[in-house]
Short mmCIF file of C-alpha atoms in Angstrom, two decimals:
data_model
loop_
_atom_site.label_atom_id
_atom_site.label_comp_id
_atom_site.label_asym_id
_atom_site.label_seq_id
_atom_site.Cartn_x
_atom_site.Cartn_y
_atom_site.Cartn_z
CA UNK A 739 -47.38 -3.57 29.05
CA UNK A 740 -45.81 -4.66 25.71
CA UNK A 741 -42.09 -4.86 26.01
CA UNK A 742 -39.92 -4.12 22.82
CA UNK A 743 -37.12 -6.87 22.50
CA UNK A 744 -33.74 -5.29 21.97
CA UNK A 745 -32.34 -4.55 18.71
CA UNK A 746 -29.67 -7.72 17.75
CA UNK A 747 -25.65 -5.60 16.44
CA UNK A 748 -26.24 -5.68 12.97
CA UNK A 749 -24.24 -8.99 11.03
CA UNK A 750 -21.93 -6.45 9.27
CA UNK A 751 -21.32 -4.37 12.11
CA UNK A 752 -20.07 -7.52 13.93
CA UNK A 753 -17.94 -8.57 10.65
CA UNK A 754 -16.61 -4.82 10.60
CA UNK A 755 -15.89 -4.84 13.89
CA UNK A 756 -14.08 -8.43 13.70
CA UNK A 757 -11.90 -7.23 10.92
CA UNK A 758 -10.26 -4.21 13.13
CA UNK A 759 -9.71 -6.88 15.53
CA UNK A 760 -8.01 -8.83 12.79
CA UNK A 761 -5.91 -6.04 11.35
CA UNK A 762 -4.90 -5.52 15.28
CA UNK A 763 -3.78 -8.71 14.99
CA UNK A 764 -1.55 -8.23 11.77
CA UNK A 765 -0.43 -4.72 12.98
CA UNK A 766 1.42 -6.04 16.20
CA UNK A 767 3.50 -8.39 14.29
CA UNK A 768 5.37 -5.63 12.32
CA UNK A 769 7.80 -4.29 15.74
CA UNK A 770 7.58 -7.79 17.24
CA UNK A 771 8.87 -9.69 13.67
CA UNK A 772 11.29 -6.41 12.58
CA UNK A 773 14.80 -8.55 14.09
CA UNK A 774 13.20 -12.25 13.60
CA UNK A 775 13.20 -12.00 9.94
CA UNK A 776 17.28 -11.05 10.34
CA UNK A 777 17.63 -14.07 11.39
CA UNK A 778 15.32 -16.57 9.71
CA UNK A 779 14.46 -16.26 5.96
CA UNK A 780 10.85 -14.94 5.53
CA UNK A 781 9.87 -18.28 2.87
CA UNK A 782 11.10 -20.57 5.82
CA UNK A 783 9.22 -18.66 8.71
CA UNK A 784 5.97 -18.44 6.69
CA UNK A 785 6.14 -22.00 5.73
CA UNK A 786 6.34 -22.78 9.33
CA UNK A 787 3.88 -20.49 10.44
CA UNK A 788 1.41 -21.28 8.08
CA UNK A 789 1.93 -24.93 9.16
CA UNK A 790 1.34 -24.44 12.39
CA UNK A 791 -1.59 -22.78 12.30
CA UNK A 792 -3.07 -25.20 10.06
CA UNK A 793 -2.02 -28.14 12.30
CA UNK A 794 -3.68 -26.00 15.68
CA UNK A 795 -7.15 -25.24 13.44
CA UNK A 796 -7.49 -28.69 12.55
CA UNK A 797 -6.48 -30.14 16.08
CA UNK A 798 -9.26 -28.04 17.70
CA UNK A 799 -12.42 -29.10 14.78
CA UNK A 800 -10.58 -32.05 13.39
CA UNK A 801 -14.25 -32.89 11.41
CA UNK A 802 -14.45 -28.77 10.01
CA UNK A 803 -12.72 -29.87 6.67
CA UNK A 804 -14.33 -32.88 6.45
CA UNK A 805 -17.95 -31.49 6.10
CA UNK A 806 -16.92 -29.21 4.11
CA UNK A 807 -18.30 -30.25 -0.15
CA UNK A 808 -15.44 -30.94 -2.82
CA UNK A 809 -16.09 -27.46 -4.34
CA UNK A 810 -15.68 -25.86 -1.08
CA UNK A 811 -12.47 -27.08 -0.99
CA UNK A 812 -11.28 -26.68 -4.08
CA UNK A 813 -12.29 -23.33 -4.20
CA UNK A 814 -10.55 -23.46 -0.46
CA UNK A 815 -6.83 -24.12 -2.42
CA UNK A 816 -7.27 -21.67 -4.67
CA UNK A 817 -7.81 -18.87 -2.18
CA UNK A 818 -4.81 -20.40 -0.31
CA UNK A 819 -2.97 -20.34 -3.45
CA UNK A 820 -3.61 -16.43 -4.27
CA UNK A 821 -2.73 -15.57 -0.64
CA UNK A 822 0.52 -17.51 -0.51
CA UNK A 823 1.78 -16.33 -3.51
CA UNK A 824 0.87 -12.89 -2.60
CA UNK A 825 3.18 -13.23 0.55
CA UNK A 826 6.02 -14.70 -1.50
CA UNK A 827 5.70 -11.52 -4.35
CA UNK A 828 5.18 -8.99 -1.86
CA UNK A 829 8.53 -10.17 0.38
CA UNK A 830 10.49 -10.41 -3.04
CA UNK A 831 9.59 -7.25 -3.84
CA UNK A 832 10.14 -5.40 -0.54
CA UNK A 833 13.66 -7.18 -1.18
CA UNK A 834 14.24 -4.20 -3.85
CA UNK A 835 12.45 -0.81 -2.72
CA UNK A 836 11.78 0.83 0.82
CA UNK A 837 9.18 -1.15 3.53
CA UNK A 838 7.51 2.58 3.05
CA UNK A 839 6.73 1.98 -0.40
CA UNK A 840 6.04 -1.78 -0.05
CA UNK A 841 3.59 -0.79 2.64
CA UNK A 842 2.00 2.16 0.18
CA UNK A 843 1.95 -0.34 -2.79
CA UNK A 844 0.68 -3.35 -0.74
CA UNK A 845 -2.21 -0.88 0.27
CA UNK A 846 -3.31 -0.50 -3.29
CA UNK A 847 -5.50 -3.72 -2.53
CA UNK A 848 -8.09 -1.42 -1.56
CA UNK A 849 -8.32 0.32 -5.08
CA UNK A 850 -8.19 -3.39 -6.47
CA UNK A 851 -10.93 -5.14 -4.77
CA UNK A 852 -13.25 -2.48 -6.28
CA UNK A 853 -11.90 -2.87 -9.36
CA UNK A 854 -12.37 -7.16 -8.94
CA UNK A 855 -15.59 -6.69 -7.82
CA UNK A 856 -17.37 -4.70 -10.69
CA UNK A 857 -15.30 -7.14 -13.43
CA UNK A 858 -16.04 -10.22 -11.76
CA UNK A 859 -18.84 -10.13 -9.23
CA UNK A 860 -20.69 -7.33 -11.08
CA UNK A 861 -21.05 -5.34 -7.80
CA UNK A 862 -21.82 -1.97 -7.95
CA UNK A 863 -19.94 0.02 -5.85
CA UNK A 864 -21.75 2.89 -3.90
CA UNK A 865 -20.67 6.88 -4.25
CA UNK A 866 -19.65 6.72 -0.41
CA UNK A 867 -17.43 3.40 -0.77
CA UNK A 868 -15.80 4.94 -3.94
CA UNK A 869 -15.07 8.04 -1.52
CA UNK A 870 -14.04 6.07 1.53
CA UNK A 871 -11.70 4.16 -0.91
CA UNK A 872 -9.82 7.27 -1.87
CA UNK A 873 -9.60 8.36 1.48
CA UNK A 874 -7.66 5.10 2.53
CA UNK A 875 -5.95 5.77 -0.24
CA UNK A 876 -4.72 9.30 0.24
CA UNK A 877 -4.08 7.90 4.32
CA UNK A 878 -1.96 4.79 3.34
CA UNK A 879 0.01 7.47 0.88
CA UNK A 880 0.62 10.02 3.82
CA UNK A 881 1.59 6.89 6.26
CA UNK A 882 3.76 5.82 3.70
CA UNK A 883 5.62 8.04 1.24
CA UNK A 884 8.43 9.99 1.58
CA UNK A 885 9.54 9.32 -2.44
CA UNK A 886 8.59 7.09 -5.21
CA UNK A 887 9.85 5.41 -8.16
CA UNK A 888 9.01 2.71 -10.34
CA UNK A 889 10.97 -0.13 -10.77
CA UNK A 890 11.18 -3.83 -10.64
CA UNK A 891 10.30 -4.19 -6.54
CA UNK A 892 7.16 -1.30 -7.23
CA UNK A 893 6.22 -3.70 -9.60
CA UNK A 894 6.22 -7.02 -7.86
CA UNK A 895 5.07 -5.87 -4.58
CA UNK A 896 1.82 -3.87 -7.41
CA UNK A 897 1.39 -7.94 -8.30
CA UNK A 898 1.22 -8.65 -4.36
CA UNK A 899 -1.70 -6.15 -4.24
CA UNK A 900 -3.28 -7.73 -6.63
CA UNK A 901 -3.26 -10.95 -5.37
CA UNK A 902 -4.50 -9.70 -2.21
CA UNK A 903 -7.70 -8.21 -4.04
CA UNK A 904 -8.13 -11.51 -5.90
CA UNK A 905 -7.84 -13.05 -2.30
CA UNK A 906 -10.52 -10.68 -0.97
CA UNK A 907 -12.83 -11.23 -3.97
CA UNK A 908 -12.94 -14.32 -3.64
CA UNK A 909 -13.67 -14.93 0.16
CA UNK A 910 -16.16 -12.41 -0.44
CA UNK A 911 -17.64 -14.51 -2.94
CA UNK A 912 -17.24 -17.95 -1.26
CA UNK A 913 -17.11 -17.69 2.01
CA UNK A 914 -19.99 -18.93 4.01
CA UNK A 915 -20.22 -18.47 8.33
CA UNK A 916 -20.50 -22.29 8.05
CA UNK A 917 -18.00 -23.41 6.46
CA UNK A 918 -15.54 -20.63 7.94
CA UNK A 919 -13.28 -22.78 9.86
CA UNK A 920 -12.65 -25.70 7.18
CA UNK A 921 -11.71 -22.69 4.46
CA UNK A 922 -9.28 -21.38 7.01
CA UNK A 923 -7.61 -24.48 7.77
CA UNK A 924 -7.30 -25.19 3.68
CA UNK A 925 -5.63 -22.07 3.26
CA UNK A 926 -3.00 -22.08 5.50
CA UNK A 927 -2.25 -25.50 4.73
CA UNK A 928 -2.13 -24.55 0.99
CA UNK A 929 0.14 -21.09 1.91
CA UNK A 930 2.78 -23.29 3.80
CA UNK A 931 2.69 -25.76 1.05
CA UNK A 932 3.51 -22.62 -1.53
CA UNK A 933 6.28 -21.19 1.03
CA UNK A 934 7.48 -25.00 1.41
CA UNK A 935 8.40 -25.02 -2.40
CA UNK A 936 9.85 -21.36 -2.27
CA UNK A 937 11.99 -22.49 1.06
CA UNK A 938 13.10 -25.87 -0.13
CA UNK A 939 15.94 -24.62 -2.32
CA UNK A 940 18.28 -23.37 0.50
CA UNK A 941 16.87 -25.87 3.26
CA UNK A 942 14.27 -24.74 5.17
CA UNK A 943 15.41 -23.28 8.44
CA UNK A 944 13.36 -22.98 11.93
CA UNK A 945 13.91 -20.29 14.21
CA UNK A 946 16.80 -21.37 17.17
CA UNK A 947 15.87 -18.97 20.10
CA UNK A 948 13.44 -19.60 22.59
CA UNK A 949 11.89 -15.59 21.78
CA UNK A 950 11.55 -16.22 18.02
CA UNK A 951 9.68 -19.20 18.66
CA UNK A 952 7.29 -17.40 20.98
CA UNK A 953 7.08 -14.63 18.20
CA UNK A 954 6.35 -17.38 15.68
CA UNK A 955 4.10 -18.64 17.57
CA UNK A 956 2.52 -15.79 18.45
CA UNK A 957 1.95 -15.02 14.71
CA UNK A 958 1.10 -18.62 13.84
CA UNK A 959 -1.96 -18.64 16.18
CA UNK A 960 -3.19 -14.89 16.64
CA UNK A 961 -2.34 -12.87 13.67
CA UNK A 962 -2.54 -16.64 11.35
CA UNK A 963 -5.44 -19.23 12.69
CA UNK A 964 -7.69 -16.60 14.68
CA UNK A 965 -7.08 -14.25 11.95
CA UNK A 966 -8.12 -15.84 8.81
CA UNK A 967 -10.70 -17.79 10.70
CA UNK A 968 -12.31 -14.54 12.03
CA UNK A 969 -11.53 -13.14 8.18
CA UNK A 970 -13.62 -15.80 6.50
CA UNK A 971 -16.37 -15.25 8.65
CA UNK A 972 -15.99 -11.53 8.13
CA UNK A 973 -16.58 -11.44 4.94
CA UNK A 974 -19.15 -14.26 4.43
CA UNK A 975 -21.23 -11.07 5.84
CA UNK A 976 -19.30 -8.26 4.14
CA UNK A 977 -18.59 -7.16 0.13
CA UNK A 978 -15.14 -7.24 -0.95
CA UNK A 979 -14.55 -3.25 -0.95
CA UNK A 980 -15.89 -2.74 2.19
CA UNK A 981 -13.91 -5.24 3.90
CA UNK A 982 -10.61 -4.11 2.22
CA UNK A 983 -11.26 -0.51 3.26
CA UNK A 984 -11.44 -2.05 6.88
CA UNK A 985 -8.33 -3.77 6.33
CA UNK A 986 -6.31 -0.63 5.24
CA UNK A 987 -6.42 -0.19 9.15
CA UNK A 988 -3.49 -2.68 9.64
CA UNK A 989 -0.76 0.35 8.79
CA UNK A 990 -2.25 2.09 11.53
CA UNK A 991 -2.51 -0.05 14.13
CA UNK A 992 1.14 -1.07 12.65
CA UNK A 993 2.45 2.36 13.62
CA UNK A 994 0.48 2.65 16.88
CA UNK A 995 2.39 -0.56 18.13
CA UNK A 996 5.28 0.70 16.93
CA UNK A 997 4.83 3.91 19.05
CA UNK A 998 4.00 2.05 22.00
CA UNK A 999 5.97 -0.83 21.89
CA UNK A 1000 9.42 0.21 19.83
CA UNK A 1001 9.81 3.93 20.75
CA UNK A 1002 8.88 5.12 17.39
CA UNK A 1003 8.14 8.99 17.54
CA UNK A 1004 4.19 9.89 17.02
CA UNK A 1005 4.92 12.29 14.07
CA UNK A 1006 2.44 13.73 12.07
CA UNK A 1007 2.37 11.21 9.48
CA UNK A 1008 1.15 9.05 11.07
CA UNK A 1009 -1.89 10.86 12.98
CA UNK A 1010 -3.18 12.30 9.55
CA UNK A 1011 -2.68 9.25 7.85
CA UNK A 1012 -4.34 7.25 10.47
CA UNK A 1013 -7.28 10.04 10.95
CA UNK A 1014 -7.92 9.47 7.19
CA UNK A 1015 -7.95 5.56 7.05
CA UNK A 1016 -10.67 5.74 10.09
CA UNK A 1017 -12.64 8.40 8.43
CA UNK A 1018 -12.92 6.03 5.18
CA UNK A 1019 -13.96 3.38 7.42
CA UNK A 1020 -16.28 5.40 9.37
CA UNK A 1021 -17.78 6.27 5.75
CA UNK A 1022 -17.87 2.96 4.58
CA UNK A 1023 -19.57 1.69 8.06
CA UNK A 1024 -21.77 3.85 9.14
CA UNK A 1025 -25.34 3.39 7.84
CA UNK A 1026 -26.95 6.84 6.51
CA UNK A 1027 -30.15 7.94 8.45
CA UNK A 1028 -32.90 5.97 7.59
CA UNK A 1029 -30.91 3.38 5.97
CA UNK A 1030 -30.40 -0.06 7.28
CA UNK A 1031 -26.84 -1.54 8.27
CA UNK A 1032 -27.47 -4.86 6.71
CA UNK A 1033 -24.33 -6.48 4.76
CA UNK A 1034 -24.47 -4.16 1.43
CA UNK A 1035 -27.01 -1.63 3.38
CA UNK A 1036 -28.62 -0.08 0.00
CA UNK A 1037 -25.33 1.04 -1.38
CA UNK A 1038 -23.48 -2.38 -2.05
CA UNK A 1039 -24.32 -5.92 -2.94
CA UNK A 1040 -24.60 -8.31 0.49
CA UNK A 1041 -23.69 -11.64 0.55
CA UNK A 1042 -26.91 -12.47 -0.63
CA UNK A 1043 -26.91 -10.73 -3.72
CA UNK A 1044 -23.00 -12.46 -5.07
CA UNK A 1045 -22.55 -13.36 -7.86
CA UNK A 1046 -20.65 -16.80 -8.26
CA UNK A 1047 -16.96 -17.41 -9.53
CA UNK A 1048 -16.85 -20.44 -10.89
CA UNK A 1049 -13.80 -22.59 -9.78
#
């Protein structure tokens, strides 16, 4: 009797599924960071963070930077360079409007990357994506808003979004499963080096209470290193607009911490905004019948099909 050899999870259905574990990750540092950054500037705590998570990657595969080519790691710095001055934007920014609307704007990543993609990678982005991208949209606005106005912190915190995209672009172009760990290790060296220079002119201060250092910590290694490693691997298996619509799940799992951890109320906010960010990722990740659940599946560009930004 012939036996039929069981079906290996799909590449992108692993990546997907990393991601949410990721944005997990990012989502349970919002109620456990809410009275650190009273008491430690945000430039100082990222540059720490950032540089502690780079020391711990490169501890554990002290040769993962090494192998990596010269382009790989120049194109490595630049990533590092988008993100880190994406978190320096966005916390200026959030210094003059509500965390509501910095969390709404911040969001708009997920119309960007789109956007990126078509201009620079000449993807072609899928009826369904375009779809699940509004409905992230429409979730991270009912999360979110309670009023809205432009001004100068909309604005920076807009350029923070941006930056983001760029971010996600570009790991979606150049990320490889190989060379995962050395591109992660780059990038948060290169992010603490960009908070370093923002930090420097008050002095950089360190956090002087045993709990903020476990918090630190705790955000240096889970929701930094394992994080961006996991990230870059993600996507080295993903397109850019799928894996931002998977992202636009950290809000959620934000306010479901904050629920369970902080005694935040369960309003209604947050379950229709939340039902609406997991229906556009259900959209975005589940294959239609009869079509395969391969990387771009027949709607979007896979890995395989990038186009290359030169660096």
């Amino acid at each position: 009797m012939t036996t039929v050899p069981a079906r290996r999870a799909s590449p992108a259905l692993a990546a997907a599924l990393g991601l949410v574990l990721v944005t997990a990750s990012w989502g349970s540092t919002f109620p456990l960071l809410k009275d650190v950054n009273e008491r430690v500037p945000v430039p100082d705590f990222l540059a720490v963070r950032f540089a502690v998570a780079a020391v711990v990657l490169h501890l554990l595969a002290p040769r993962a930077v090494a192998r990596m080519a010269p382009e790989v790691r120049r194109r490595a710095v630049w990533l590092g360079l988008a993100y880190g001055a994406a978190q320096l934007v966005q916390t200026v920014g959030l210094q003059h409007t509500s965390a509501s609307v910095s969390g709404f704007v911040t969001g708009m990543y997920v119309v960007l990357t789109p956007v990126l993609s078509a201009l620079l990678l000449r993807q072609r982005v899928a009826p369904r994506v375009r779809l699940a991208v509004a409905l992230a949209t429409l979730g991270l606005a009912v999360l979110s808003l309670q009023g809205f106005a432009v001004g100068p912190g909309e604005l920076l915190t807009l350029l923070g979004a941006l930056l983001y995209a760029v971010h996600i672009v570009g790991l979606g172009a150049w990320a490889t499963a190989r060379d995962a760990w050395g591109l992660a290790v780059v990038q948060m060296a290169v992010v603490s080096a960009v908070c370093t220079v923002a930090a420097v002119p008050g002095g950089i201060a360190v956090p002087d209470r045993t709990g903020d250092w476990v918090a630190l910590l705790y955000v240096a290694l889970v929701a930094g290193a394992f994080a961006l490693v996991v990230q870059t691997w993600a996507q080295a298996h993903l397109p850019p607009t799928r894996a931002a619509v998977v992202m636009t799940l950290e809000p959620v799992w934000a306010a479901g911490f904050a629920v369970a951890f902080a005694g935040e109320v369960l309003g209604w906010r947050t379950l229709v905004g939340g039902l609406l960010v997991l229906a556009a990722m259900y959209l975005c990740e589940v294959p239609r019948r009869g079509r395969p659940a391969g990387p771009g599946g027949a709607d979007d560009a896979g890995p395989a099909a990038r186009s290359t930004i030169s660096a």
